[in-house]
JSON list of C-alpha atoms in Angstrom, two decimals:
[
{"chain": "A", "resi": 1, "resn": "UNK", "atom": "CA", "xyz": [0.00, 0.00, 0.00]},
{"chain": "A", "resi": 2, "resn": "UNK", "atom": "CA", "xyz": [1.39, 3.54, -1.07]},
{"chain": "A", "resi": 3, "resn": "UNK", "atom": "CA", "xyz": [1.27, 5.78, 1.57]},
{"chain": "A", "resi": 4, "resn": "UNK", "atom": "CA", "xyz": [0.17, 9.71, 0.56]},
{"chain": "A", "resi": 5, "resn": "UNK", "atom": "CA", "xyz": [2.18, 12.52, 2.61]},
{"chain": "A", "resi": 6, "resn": "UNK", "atom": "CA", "xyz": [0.19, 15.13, 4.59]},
{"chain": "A", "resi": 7, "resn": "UNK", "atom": "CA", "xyz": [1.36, 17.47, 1.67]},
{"chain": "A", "resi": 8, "resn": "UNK", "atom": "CA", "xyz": [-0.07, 15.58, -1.12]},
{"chain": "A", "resi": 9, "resn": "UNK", "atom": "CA", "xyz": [-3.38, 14.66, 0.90]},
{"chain": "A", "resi": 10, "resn": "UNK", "atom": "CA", "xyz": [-3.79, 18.75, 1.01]},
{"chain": "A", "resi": 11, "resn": "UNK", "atom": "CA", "xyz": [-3.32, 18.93, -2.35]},
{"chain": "A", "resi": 12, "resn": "UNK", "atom": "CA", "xyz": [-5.07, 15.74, -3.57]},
{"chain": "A", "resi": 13, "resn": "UNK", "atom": "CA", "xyz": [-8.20, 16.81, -0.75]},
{"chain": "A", "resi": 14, "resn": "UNK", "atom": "CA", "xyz": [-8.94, 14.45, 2.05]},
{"chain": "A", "resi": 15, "resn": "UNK", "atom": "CA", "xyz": [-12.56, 12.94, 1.96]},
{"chain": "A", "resi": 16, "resn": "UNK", "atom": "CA", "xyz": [-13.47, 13.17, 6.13]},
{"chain": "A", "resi": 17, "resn": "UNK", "atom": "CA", "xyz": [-10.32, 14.79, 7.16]},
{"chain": "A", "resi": 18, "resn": "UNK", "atom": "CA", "xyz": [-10.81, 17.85, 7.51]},
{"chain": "A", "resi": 19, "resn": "UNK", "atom": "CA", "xyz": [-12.46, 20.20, 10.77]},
{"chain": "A", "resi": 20, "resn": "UNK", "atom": "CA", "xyz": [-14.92, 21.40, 8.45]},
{"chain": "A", "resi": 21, "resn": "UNK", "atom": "CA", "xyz": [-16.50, 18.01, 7.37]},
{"chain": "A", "resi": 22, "resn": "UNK", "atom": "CA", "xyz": [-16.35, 16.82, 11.54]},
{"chain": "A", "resi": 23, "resn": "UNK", "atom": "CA", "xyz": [-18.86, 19.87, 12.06]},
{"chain": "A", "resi": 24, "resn": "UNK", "atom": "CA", "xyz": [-20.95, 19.15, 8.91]},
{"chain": "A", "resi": 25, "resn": "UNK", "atom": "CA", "xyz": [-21.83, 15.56, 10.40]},
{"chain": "A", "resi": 26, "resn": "UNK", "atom": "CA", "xyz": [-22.15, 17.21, 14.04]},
{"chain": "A", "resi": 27, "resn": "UNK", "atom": "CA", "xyz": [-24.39, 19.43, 12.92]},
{"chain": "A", "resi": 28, "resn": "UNK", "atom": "CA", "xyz": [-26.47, 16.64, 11.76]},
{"chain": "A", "resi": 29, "resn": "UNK", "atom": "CA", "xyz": [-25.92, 14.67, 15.08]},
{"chain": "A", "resi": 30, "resn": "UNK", "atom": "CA", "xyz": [-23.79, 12.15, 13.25]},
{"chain": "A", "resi": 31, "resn": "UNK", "atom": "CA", "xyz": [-20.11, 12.81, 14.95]},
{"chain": "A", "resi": 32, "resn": "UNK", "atom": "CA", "xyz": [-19.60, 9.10, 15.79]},
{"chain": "A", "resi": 33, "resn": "UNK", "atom": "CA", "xyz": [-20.56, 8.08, 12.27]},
{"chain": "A", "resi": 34, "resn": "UNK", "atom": "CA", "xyz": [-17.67, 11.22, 10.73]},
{"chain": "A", "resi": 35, "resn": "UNK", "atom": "CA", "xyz": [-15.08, 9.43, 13.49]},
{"chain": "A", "resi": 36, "resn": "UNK", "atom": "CA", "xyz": [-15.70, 6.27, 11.88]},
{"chain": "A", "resi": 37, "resn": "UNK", "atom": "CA", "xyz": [-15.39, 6.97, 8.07]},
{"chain": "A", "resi": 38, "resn": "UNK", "atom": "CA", "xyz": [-12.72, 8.91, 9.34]},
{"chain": "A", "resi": 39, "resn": "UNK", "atom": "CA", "xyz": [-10.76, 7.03, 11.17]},
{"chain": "A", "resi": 40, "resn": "UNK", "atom": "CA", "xyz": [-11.36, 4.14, 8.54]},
{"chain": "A", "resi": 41, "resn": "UNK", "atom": "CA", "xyz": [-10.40, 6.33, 5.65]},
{"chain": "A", "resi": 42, "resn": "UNK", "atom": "CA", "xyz": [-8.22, 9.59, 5.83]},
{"chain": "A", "resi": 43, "resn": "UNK", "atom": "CA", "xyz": [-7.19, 9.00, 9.29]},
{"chain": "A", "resi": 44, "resn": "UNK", "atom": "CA", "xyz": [-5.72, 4.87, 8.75]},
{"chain": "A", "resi": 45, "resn": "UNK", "atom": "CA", "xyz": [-6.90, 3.99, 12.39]},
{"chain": "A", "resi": 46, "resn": "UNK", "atom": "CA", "xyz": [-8.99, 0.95, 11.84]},
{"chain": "A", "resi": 47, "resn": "UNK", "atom": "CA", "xyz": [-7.59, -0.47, 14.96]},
{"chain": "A", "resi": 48, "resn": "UNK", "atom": "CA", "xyz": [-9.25, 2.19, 17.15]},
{"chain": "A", "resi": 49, "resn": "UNK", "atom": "CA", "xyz": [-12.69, 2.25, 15.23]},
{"chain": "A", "resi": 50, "resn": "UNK", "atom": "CA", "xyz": [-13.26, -1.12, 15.89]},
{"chain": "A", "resi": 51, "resn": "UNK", "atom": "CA", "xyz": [-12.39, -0.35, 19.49]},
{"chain": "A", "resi": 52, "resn": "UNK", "atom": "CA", "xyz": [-14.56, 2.51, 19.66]},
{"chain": "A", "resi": 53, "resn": "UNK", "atom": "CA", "xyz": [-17.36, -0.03, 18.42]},
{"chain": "A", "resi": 54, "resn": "UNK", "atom": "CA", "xyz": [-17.01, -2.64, 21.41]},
{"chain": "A", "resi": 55, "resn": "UNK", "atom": "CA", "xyz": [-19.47, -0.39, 23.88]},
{"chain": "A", "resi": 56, "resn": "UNK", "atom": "CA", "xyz": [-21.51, 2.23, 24.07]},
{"chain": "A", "resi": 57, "resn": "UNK", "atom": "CA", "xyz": [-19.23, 6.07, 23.71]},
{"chain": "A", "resi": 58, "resn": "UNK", "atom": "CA", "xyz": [-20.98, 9.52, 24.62]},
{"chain": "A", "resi": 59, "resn": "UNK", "atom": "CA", "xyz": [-18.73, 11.71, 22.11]},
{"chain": "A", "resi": 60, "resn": "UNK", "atom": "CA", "xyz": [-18.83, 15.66, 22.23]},
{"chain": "A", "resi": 61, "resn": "UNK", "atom": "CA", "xyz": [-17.46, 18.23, 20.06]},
{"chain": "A", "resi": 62, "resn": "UNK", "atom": "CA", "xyz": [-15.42, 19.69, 17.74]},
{"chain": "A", "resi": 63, "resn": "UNK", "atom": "CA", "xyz": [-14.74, 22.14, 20.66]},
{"chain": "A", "resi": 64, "resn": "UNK", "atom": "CA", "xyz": [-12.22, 24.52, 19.96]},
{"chain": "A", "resi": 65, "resn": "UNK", "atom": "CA", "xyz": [-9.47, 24.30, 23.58]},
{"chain": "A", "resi": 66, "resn": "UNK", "atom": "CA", "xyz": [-6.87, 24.80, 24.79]},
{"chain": "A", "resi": 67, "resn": "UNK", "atom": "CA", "xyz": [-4.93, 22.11, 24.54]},
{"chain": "A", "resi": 68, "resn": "UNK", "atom": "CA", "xyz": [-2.20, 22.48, 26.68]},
{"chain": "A", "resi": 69, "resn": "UNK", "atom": "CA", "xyz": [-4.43, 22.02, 29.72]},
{"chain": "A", "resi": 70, "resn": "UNK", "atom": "CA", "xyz": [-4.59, 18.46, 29.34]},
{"chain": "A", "resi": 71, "resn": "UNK", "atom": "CA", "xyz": [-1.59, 17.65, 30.33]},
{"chain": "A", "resi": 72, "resn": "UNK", "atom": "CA", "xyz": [-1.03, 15.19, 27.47]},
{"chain": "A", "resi": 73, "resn": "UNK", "atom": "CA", "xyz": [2.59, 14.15, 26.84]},
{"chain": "A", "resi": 74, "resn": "UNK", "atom": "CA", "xyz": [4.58, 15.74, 24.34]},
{"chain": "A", "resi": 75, "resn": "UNK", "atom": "CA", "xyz": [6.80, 13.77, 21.44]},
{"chain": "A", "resi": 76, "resn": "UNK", "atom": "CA", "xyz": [6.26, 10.61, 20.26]},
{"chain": "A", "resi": 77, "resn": "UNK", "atom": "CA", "xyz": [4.36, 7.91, 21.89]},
{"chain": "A", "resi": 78, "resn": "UNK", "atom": "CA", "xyz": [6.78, 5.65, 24.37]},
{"chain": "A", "resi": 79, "resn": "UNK", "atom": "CA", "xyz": [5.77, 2.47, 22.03]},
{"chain": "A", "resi": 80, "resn": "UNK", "atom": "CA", "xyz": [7.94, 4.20, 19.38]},
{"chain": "A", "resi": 81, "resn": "UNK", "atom": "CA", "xyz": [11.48, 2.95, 20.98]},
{"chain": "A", "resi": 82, "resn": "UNK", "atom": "CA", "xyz": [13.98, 2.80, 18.17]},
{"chain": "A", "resi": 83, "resn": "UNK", "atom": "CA", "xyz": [15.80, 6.03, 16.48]},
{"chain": "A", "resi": 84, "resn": "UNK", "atom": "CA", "xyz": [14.35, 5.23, 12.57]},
{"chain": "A", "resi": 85, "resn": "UNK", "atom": "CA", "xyz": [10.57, 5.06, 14.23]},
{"chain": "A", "resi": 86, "resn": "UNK", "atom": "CA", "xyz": [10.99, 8.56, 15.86]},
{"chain": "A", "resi": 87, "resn": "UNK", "atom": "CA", "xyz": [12.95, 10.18, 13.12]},
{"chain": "A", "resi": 88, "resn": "UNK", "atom": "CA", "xyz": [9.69, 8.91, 11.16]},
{"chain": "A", "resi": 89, "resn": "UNK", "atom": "CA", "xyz": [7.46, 10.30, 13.69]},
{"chain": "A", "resi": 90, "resn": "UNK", "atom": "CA", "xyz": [9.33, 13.84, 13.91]},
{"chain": "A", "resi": 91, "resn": "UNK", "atom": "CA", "xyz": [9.05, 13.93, 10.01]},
{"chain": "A", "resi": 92, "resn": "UNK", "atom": "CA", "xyz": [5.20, 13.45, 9.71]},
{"chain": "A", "resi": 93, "resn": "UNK", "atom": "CA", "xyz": [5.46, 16.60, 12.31]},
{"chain": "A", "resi": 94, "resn": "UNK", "atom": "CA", "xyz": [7.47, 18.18, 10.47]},
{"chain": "A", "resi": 95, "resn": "UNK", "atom": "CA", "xyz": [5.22, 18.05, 6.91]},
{"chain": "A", "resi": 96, "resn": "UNK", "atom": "CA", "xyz": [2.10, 18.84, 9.31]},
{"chain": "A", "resi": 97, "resn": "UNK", "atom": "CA", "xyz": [3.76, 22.10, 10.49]},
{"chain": "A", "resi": 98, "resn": "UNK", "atom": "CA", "xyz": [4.54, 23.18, 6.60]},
{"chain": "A", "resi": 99, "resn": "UNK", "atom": "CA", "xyz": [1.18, 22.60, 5.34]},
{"chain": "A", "resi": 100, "resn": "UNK", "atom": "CA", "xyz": [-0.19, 23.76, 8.28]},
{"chain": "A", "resi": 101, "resn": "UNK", "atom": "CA", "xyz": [-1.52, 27.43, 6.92]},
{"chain": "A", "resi": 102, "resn": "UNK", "atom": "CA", "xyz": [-3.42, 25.66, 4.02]},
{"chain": "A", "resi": 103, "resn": "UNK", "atom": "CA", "xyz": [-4.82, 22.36, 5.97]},
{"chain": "A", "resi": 104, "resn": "UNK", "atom": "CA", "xyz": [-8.17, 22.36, 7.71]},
{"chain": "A", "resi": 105, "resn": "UNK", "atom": "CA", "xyz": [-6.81, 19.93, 9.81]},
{"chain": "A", "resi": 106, "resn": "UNK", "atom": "CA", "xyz": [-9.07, 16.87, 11.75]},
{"chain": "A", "resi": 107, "resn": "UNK", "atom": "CA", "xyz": [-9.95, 17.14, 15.64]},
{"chain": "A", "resi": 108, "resn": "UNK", "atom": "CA", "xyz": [-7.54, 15.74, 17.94]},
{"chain": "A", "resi": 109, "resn": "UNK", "atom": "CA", "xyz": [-9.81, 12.89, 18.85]},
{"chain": "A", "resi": 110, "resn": "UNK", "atom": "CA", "xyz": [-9.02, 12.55, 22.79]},
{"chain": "A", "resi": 111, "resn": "UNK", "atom": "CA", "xyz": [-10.79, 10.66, 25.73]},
{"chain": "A", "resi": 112, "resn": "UNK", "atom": "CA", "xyz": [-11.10, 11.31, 29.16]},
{"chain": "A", "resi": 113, "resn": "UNK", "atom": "CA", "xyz": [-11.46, 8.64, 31.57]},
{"chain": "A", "resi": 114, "resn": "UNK", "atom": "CA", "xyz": [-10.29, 8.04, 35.40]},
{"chain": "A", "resi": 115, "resn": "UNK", "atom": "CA", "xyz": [-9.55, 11.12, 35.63]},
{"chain": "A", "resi": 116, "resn": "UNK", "atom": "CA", "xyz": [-7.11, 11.94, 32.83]},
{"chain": "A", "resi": 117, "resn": "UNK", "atom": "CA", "xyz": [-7.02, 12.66, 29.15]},
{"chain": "A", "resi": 118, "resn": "UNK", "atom": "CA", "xyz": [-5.30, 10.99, 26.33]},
{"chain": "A", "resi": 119, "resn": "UNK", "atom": "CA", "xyz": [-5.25, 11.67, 22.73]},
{"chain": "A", "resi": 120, "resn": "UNK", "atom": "CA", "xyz": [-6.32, 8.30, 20.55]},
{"chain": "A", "resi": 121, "resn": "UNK", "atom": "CA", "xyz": [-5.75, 9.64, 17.09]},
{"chain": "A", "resi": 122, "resn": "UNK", "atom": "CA", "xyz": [-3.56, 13.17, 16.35]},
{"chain": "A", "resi": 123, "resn": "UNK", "atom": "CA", "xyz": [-0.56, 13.03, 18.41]},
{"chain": "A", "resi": 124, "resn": "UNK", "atom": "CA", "xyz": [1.36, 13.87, 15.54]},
{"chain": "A", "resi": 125, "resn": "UNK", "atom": "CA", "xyz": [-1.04, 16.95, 15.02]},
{"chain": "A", "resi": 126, "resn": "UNK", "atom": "CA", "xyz": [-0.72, 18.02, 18.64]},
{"chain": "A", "resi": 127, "resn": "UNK", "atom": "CA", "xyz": [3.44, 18.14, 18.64]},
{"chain": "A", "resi": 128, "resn": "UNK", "atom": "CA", "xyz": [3.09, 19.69, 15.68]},
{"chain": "A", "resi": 129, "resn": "UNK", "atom": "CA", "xyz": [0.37, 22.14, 17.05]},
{"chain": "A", "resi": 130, "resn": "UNK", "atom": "CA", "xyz": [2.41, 22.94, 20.10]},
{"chain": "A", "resi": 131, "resn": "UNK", "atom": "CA", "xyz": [5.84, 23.17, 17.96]},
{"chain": "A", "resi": 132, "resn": "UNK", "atom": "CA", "xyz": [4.13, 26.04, 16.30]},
{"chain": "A", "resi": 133, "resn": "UNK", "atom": "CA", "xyz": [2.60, 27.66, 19.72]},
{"chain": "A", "resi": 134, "resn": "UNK", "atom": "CA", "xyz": [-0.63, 27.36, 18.52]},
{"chain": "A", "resi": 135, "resn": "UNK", "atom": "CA", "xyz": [-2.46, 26.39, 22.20]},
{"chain": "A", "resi": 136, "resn": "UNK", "atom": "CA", "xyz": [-6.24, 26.36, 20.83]},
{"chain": "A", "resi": 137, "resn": "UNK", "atom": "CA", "xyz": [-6.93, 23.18, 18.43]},
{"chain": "A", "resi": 138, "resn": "UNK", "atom": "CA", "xyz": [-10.07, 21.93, 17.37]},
{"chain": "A", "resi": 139, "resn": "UNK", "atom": "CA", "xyz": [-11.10, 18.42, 19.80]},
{"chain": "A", "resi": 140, "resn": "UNK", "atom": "CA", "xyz": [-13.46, 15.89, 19.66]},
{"chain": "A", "resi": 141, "resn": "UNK", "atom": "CA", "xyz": [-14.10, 13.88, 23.09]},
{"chain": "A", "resi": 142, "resn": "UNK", "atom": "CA", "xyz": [-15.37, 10.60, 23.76]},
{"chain": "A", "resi": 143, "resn": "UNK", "atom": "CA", "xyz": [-16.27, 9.17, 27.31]},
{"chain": "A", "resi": 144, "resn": "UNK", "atom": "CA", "xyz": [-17.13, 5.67, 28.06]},
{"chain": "A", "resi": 145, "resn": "UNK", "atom": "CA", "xyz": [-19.01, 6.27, 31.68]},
{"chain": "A", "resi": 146, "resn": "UNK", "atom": "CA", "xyz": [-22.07, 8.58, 32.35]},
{"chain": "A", "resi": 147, "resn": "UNK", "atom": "CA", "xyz": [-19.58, 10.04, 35.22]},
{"chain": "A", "resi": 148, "resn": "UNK", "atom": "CA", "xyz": [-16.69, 10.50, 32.60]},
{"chain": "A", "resi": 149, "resn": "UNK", "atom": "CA", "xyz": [-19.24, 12.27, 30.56]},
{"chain": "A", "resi": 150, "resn": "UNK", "atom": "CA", "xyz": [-21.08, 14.49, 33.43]},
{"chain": "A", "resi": 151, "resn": "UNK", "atom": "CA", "xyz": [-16.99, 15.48, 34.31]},
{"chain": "A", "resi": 152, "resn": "UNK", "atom": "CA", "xyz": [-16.43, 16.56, 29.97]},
{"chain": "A", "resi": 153, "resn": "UNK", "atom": "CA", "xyz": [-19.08, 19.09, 30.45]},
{"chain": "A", "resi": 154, "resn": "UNK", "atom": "CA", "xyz": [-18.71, 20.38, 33.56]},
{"chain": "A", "resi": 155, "resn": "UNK", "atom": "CA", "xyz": [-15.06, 21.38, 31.86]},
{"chain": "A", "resi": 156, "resn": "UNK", "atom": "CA", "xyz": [-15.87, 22.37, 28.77]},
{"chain": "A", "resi": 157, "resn": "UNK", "atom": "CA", "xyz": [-18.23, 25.09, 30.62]},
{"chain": "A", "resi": 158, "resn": "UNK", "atom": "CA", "xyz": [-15.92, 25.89, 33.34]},
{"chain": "A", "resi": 159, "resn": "UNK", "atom": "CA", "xyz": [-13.39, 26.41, 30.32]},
{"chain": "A", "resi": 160, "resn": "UNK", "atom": "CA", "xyz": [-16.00, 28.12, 28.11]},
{"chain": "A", "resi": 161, "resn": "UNK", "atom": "CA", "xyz": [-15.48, 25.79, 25.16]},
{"chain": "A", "resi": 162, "resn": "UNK", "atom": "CA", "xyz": [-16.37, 26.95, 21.73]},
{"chain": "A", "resi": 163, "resn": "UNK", "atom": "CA", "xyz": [-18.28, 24.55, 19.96]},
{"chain": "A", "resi": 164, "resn": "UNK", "atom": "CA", "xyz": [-17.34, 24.99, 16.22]}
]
């Protein structure tokens, strides 16, 4: 399988990738059915949408945040252990940060749960996010618990979200 840069997929025009298209199918109360064609498609995450099928999910958003209050680790993910895997990493980054001004970029798609949150699909877009000081990103959050859930929007209006 030929794999498409970030730079060509701008060019070329991703299908569900894009911020704009996640708000089109929230606006239509169909966010978990965008996270699945995208995550199947643009996003190459099949792994994680069949995860997010096993149970029920409460997802909310795109919220624009900031997202360095989450406390989510920087750099590439600790499963990445040997020099040629982050090299690889740090150059997807690096082609997100250059097409950056002409990308509508996809959601960070993040979940909170025991009290903590973790990004599932778009660390590469947050590194790159914060390597450019841009703090405010457009999110989409899934919860698994009606407590995780009651906790994701007691924060996004204590935090004054803006939902896009």
């Amino acid at each position: 399988m030929m794999k498409i840069s970030h730079k060509e997929r701008q060019t070329l025009g991703m299908t569900y990738g894009t911020t704009g298209c996640a708000i089109e199918y929230a606006r239509r109360g169909a966010i978990e059915e965008w996270l699945q064609l995208f995550l199947r498609n643009d996003g190459g995450n099949v792994v994680f949408a069949d995860g997010l099928l096993l149970e029920p999910r409460t997802y909310t958003g795109p919220v624009r945040m900031d997202i360095t209050k989450f406390g989510i680790e920087e750099g590439p993910p600790s499963y990445l252990t040997r020099a040629d895997e982050i090299a690889g990493f740090y150059d997807i980054v690096e082609q997100m940060t250059e097409c950056y001004s002409g990308w509508d970029m996809p959601p960070l798609i993040v979940n909170y749960a025991d009290g903590r949150f973790e990004i599932n699909d778009g660390r590469h877009r947050n590194v790159a996010l914060h390597q450019m000081n841009i703090t405010y990103a457009p999110v989409i959050f899934w919860t698994s618990s009606e407590e995780d859930q009651r906790y994701i929007s007691e924060y996004l209006s204590e935090e004054r979200a803006e939902y896009i």
